[in-house]
Tab-separated table of C-alpha atoms and ligand atoms in Angstrom:
chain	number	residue	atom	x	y	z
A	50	UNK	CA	7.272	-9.792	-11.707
A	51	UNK	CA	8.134	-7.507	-8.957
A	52	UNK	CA	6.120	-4.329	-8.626
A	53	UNK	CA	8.129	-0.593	-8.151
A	54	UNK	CA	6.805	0.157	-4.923
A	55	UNK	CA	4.270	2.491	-6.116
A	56	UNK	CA	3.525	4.600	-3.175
A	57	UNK	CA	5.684	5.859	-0.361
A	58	UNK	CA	4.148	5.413	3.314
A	59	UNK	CA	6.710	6.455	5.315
A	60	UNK	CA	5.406	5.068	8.413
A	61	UNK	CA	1.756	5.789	7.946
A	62	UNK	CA	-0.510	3.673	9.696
A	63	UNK	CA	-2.502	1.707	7.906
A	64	UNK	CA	-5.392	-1.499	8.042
A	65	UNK	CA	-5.972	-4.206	6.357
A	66	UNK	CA	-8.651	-6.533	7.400
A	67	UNK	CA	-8.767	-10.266	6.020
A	68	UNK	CA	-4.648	-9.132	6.155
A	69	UNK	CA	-3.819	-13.260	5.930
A	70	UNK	CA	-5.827	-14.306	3.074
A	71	UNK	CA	-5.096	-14.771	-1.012
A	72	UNK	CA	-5.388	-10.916	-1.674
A	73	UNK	CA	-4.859	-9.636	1.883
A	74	UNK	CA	-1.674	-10.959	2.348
A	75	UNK	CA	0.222	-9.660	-1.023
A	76	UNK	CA	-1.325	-6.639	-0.215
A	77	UNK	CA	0.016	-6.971	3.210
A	78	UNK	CA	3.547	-7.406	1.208
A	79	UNK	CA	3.209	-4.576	-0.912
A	80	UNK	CA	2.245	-1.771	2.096
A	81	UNK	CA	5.237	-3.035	4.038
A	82	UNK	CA	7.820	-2.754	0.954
A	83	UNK	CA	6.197	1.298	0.939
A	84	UNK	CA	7.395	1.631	4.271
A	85	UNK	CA	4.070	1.272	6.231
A	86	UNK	CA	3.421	0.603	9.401
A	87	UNK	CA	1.050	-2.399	8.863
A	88	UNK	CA	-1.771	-3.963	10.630
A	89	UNK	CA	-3.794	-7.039	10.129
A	90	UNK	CA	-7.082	-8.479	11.374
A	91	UNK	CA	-7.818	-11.423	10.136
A	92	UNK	CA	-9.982	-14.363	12.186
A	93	UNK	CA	-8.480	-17.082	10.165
A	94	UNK	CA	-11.441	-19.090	8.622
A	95	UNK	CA	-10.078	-18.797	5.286
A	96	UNK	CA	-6.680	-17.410	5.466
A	97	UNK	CA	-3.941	-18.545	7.209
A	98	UNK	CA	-0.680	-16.914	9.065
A	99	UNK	CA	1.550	-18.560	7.251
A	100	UNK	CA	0.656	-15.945	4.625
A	101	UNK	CA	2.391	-13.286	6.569
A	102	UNK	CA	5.505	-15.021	6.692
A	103	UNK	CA	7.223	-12.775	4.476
A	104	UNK	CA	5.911	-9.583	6.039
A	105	UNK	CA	6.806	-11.397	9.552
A	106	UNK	CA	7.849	-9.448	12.351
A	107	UNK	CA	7.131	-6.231	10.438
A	108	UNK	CA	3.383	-5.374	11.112
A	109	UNK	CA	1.219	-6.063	13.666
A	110	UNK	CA	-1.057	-9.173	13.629
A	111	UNK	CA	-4.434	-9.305	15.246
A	112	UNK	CA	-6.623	-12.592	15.794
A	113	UNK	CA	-9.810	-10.646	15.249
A	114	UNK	CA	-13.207	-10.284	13.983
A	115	UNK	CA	-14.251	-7.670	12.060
A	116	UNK	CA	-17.632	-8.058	13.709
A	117	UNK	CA	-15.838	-6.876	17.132
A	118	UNK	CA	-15.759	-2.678	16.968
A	119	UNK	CA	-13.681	-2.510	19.812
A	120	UNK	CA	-11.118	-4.129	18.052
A	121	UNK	CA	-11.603	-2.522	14.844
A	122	UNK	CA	-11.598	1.028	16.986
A	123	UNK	CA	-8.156	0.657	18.512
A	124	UNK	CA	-6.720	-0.920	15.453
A	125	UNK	CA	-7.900	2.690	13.181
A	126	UNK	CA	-7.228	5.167	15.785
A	127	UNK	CA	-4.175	6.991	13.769
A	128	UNK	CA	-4.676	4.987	10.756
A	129	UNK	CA	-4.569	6.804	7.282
A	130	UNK	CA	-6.062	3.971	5.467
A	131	UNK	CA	-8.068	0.825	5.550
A	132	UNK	CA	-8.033	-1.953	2.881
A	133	UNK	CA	-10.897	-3.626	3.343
A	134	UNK	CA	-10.584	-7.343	1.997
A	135	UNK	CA	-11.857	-9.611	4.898
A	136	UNK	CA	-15.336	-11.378	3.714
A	137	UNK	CA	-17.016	-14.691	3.562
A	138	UNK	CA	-15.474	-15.406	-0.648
A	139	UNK	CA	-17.216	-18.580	-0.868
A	140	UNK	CA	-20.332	-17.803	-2.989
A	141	UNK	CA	-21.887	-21.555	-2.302
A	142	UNK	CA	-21.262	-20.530	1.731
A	143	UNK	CA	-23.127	-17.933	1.188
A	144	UNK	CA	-25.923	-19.675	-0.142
A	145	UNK	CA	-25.883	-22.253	2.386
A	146	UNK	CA	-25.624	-19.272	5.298
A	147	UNK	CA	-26.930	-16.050	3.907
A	148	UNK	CA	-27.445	-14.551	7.621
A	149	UNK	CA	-24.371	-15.559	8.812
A	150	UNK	CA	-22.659	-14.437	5.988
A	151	UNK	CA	-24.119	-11.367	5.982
A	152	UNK	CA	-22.930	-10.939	9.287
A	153	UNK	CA	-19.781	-10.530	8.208
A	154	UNK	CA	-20.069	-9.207	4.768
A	155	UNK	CA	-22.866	-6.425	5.216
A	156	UNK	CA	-22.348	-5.917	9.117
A	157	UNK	CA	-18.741	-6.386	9.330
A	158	UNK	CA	-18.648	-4.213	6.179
A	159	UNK	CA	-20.534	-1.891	8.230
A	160	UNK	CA	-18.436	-2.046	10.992
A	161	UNK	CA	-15.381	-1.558	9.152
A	162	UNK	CA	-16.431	2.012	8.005
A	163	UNK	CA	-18.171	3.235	10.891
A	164	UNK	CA	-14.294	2.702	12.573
A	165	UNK	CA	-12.969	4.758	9.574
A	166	UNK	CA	-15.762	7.539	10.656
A	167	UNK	CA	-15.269	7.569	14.491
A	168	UNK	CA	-11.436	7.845	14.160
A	169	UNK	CA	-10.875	10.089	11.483
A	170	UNK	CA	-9.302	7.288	8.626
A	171	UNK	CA	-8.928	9.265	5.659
A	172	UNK	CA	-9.659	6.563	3.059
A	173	UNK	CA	-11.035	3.106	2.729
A	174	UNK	CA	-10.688	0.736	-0.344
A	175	UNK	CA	-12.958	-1.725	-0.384
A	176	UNK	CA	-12.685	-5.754	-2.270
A	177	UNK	CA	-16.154	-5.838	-4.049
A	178	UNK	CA	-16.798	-8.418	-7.191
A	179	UNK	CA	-17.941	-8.629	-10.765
A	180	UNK	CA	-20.229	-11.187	-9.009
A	181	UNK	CA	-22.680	-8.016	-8.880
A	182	UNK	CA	-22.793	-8.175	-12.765
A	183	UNK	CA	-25.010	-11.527	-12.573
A	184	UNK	CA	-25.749	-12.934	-15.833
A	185	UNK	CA	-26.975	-9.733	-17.656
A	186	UNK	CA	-25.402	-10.956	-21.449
A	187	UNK	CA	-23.871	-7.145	-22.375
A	188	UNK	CA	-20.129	-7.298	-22.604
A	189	UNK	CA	-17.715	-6.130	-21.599
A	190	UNK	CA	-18.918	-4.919	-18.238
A	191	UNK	CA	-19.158	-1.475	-17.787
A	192	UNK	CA	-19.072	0.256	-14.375
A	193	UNK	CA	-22.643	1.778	-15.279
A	194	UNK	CA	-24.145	-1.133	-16.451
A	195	UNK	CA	-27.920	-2.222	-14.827
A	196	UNK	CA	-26.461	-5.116	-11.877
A	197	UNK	CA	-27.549	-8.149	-11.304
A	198	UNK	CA	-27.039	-10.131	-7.766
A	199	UNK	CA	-27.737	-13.774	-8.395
A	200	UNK	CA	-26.113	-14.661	-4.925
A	201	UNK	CA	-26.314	-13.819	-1.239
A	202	UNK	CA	-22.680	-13.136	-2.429
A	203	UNK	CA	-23.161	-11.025	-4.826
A	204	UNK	CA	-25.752	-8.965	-2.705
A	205	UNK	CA	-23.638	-8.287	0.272
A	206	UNK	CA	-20.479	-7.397	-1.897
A	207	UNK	CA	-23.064	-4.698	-3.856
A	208	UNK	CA	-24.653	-3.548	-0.271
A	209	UNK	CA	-21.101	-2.827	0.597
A	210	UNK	CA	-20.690	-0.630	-2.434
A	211	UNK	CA	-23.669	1.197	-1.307
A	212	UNK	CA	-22.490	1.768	1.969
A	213	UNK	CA	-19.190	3.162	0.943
A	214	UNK	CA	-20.851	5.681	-1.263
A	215	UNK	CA	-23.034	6.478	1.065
A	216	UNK	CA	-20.189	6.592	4.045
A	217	UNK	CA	-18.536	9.237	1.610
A	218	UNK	CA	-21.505	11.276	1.002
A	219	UNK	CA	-22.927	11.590	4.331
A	220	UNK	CA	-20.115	11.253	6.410
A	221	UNK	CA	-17.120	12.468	4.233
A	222	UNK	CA	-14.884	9.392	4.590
A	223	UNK	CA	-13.156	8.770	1.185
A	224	UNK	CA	-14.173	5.477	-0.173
A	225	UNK	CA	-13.115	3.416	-2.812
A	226	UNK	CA	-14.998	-0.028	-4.608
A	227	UNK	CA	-12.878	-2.600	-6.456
A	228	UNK	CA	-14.887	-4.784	-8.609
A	229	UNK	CA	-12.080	-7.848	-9.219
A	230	UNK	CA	-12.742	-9.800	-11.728
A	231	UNK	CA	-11.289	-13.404	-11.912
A	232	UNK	CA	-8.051	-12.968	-9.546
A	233	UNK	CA	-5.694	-15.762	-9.812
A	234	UNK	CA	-2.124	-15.960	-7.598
A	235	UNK	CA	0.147	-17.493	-5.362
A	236	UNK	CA	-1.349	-18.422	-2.369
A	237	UNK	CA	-4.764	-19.149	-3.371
A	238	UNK	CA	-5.989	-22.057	-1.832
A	239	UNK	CA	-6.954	-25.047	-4.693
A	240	UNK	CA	-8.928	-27.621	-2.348
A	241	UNK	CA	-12.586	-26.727	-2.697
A	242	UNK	CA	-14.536	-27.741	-5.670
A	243	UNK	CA	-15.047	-23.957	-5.732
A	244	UNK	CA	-12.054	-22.972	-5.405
A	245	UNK	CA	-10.765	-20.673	-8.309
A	246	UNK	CA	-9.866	-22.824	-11.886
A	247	UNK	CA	-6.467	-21.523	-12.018
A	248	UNK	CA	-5.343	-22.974	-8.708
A	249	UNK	CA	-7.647	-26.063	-9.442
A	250	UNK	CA	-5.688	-26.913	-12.367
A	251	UNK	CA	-2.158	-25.906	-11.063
A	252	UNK	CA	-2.794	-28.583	-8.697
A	253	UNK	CA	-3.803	-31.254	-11.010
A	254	UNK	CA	-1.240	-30.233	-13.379
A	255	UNK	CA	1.548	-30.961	-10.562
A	256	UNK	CA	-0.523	-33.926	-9.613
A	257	UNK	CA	-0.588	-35.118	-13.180
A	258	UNK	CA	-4.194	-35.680	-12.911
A	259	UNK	CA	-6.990	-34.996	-15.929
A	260	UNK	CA	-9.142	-31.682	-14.591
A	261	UNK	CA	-12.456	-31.486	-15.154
A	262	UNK	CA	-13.597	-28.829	-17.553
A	263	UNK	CA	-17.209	-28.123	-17.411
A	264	UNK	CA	-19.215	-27.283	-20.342
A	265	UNK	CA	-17.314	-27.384	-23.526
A	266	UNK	CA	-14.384	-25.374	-22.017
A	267	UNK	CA	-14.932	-22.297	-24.793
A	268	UNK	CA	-16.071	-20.034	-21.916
A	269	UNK	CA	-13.813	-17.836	-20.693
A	270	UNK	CA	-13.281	-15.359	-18.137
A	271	UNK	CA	-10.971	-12.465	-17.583
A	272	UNK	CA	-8.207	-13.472	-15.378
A	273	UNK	CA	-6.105	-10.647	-13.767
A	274	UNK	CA	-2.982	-11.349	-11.689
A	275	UNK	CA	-3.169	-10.778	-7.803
A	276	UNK	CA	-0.040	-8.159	-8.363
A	277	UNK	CA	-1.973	-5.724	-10.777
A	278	UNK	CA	-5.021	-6.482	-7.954
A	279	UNK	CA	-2.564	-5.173	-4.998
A	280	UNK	CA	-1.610	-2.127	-7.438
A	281	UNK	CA	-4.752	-1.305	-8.024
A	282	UNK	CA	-5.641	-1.169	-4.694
A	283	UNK	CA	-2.459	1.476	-3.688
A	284	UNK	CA	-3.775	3.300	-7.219
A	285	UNK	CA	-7.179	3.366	-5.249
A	286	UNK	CA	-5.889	4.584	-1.835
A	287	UNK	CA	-4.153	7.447	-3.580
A	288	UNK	CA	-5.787	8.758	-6.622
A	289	UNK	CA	-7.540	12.090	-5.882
A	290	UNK	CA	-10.346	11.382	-8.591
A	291	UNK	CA	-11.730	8.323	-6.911
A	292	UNK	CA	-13.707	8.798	-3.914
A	293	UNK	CA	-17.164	7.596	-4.064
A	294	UNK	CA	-16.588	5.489	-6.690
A	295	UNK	CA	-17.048	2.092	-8.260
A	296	UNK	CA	-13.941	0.704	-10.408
A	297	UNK	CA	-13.873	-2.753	-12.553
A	298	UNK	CA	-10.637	-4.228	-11.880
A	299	UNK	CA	-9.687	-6.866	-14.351
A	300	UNK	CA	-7.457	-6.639	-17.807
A	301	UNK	CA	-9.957	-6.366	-20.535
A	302	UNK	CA	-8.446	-10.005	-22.045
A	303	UNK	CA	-9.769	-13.046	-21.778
A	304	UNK	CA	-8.802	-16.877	-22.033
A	305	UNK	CA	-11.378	-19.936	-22.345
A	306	UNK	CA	-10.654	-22.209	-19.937
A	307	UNK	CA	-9.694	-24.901	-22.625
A	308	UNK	CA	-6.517	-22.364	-23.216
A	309	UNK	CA	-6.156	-22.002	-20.031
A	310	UNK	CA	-5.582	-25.842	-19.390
A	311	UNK	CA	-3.499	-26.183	-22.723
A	312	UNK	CA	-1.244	-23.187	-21.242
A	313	UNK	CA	-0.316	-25.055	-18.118
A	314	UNK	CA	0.473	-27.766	-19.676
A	315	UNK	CA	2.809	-26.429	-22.257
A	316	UNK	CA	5.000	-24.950	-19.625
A	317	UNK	CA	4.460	-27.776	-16.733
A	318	UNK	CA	4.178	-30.784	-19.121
A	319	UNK	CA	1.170	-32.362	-17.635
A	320	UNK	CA	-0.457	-33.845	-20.735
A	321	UNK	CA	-3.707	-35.113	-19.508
A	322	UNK	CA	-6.849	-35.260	-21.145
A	323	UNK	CA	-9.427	-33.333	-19.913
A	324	UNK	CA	-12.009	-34.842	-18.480
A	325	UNK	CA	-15.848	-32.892	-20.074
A	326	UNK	CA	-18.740	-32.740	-17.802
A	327	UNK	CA	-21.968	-30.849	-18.184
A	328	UNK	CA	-22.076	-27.366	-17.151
A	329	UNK	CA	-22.224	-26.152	-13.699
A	330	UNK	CA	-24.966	-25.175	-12.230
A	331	UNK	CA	-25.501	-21.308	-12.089
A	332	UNK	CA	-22.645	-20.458	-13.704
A	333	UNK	CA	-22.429	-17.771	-16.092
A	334	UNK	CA	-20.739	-18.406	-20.013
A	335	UNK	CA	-18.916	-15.430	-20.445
A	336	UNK	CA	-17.187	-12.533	-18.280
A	337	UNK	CA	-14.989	-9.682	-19.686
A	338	UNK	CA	-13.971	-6.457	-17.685
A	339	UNK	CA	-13.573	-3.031	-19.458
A	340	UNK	CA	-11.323	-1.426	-17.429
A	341	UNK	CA	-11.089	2.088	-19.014
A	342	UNK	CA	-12.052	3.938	-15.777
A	343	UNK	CA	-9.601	2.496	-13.431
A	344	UNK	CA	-7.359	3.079	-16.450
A	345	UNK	CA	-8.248	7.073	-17.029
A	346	UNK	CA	-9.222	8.224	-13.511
A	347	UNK	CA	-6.579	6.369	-11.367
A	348	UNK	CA	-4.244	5.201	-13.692
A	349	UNK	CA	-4.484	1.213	-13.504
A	350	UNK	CA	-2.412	-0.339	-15.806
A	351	UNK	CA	-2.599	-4.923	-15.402
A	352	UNK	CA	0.868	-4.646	-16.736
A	353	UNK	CA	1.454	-8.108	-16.012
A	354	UNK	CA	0.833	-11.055	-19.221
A	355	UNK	CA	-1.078	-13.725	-18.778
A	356	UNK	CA	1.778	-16.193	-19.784
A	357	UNK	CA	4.299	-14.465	-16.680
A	358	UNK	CA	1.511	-14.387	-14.234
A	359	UNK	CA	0.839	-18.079	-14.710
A	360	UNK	CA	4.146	-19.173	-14.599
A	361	UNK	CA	4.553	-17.427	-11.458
A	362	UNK	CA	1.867	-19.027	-10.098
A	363	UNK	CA	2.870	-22.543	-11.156
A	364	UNK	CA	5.874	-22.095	-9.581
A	365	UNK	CA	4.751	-21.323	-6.026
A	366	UNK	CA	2.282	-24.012	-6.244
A	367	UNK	CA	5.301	-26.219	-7.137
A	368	UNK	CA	6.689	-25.364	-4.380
A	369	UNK	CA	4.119	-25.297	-1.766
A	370	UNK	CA	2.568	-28.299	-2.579
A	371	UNK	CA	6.126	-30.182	-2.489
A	372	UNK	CA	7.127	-29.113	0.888
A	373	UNK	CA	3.404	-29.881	1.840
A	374	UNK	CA	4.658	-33.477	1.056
A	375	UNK	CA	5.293	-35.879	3.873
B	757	UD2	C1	-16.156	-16.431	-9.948
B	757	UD2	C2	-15.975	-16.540	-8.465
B	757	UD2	C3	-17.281	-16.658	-7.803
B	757	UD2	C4	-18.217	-15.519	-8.213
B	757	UD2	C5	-18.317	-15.482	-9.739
B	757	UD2	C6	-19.097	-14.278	-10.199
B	757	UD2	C7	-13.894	-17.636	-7.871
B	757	UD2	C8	-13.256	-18.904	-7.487
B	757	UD2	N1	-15.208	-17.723	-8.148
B	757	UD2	O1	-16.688	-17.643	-10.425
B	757	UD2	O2	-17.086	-16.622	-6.413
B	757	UD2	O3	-17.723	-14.305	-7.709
B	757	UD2	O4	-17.019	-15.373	-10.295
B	757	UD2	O5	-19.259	-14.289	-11.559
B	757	UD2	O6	-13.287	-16.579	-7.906
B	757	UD2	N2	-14.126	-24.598	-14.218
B	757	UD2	C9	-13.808	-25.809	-14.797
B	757	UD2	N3	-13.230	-26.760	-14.001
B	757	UD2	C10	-12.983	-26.571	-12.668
B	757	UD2	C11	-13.336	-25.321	-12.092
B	757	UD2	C12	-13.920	-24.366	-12.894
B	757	UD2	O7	-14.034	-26.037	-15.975
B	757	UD2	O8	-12.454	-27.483	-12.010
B	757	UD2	C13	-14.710	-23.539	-15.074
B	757	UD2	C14	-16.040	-23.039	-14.562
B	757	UD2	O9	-17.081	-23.837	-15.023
B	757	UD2	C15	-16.057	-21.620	-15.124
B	757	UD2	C16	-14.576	-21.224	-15.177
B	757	UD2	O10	-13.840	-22.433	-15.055
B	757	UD2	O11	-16.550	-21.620	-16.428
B	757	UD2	C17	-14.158	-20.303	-14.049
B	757	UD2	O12	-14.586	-20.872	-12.815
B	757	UD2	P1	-14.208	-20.210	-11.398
B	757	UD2	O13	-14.956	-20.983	-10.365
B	757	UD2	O14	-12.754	-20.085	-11.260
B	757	UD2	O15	-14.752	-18.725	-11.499
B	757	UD2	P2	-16.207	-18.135	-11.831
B	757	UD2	O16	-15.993	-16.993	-12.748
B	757	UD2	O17	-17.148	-19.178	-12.307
């Protein structure tokens, strides 16, 4: 699927932090096709410059913390925008360090839009998670619904919602939340245990190994594309009813993950049996987005099916995982 540009930026300067990771990076893609003129900072703990091979010599690339302001000051001054994306994403890291973490995920959140105040960035869009939903059982989840953080994760990824209300209130920089939902993609990376299912799967499907599907494999979860992510976020940078506000960021579908394995297989022939184990620990049964505000107020649309997204997907996993091959 290739996405109309959707936006013009005619040389604007924009930021995106976390720039080399899953989301970063397509995003990354996507400002550069508009004609931006693109920077990154991105300290490479989880994402990797081999991400920004496409955009290449085309934007500017900085080995950087987002806990360093002076870095984060030079790299706004004349920026329009900043998509924020860098964070700790590992919810069990979090667990394990919830100061450090928060470090980067409050602080660094922090950080990021006290730049945005001192040098005048009009906008900043902002990843936050369903993750703040916890396991409250009402369905689908609405934007207004009671949260519940069950993770340092989840926590920081809400306090950062505050702050970017707050940053627009007080301060009058526009700000923008994204709540994504389960994003799935190219260039995800499928080697942790906690690593998202789709790319956990695509690997054992090219592997032609049995996954494991936890529980009885009738949850299900609502899977959006990394494509309609990246258009949501130019939808958020642009759309004059947003600022200040919170927006789910999903499809409103859903797939168990039994489906999910019998779909892969149907269009990469890996046959294996599943292998069932008990559920996980902490994790919740059931997550569905209702999407009707990004769809109204900024005009989201996740045109993308399920069944093109994953085939997509399969394919650059085909790929990268063959050439990763000795
Ligand atoms: C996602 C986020 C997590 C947190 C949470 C908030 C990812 C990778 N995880 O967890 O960080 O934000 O949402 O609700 O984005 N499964 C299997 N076999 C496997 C792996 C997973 O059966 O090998 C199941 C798992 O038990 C779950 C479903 O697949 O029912 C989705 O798992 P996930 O880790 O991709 O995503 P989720 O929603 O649990």
């Amino acid at each position: 699927m290739i996405i109309a540009p959707l936006i013009s930026l005619s040389h604007k300067k924009v930021l995106v932090t976390g720039g080399a990771g899953f989301i970063g990076s397509h995003l990354v893609d996507a400002l550069v096709d508009a004609g931006g003129d693109v920077s990154v900072i991105d300290n490479l703990s989880t994402g990797h410059v081999e991400n920004l091979t496409s955009a290449g010599r085309k934007i500017r690339f900085v080995k950087g913390d987002i806990q360093d302001s002076e870095t984060l000051n030079a790299l706004s001054r004349g920026c329009e925008m900043i998509f924020h994306q860098a964070a700790v994403v590992s919810v069990p890291q979090t667990v394990k360090n919830p100061i450090e973490s928060s470090l980067v995920n409050e602080i660094g959140t922090l950080r990021v839009l006290e730049a945005a105040r001192l040098n005048g960035v009009k906008r900043v869009v902002m990843a936050s998670s369903c993750a703040v939903y916890g396991d409250l059982p009402e369905l689908p989840k609405t934007e207004p619904l009671p949260v519940k953080p069950l993770s340092p994760y989840a926590v920081q990824k809400l306090t950062g919602e505050y702050y970017a209300k707050l940053y627009s209130e007080l301060y009058g920089v526009q700000t923008v939340s994204l709540r994504y939902f389960n994003v799935y993609g190219a260039r995800q990376d499928p080697t942790s245990p906690y690593s998202g299912v789709i790319s956990i799967f695509m690997k054992k499907a090219i592997e032609n190994k049995r996954p494991l599907i936890y529980d009885d494999g009738n949850q299900y979860r609502d899977f959006v594309y990394v494509k309609d992510v990246v258009k949501a976020n130019l939808l958020a940078a642009l759309s004059e009813k947003a600022d200040g506000r919170v927006f789910n960021i999903g499809t409103g579908r859903t797939i168990t993950v039994n489906e999910l394995w019998a779909m892969i297989g149907r269009f990469s022939g890996a046959d294996a049996t599943p292998e069932y184990q008990p559920p996980r620990k902490g994790d919740i049964r059931e997550s569905r987005a209702d999407i009707s505000l990004a769809c109204r107020e900024m005009g989201f649309d996740p045109l993308c099916s399920f069944e093109t997204g994953l085939r997509e997907t399969f394919d650059w996993y085909r790929k990268a995982l063959f050439l990763d091959k000795p």
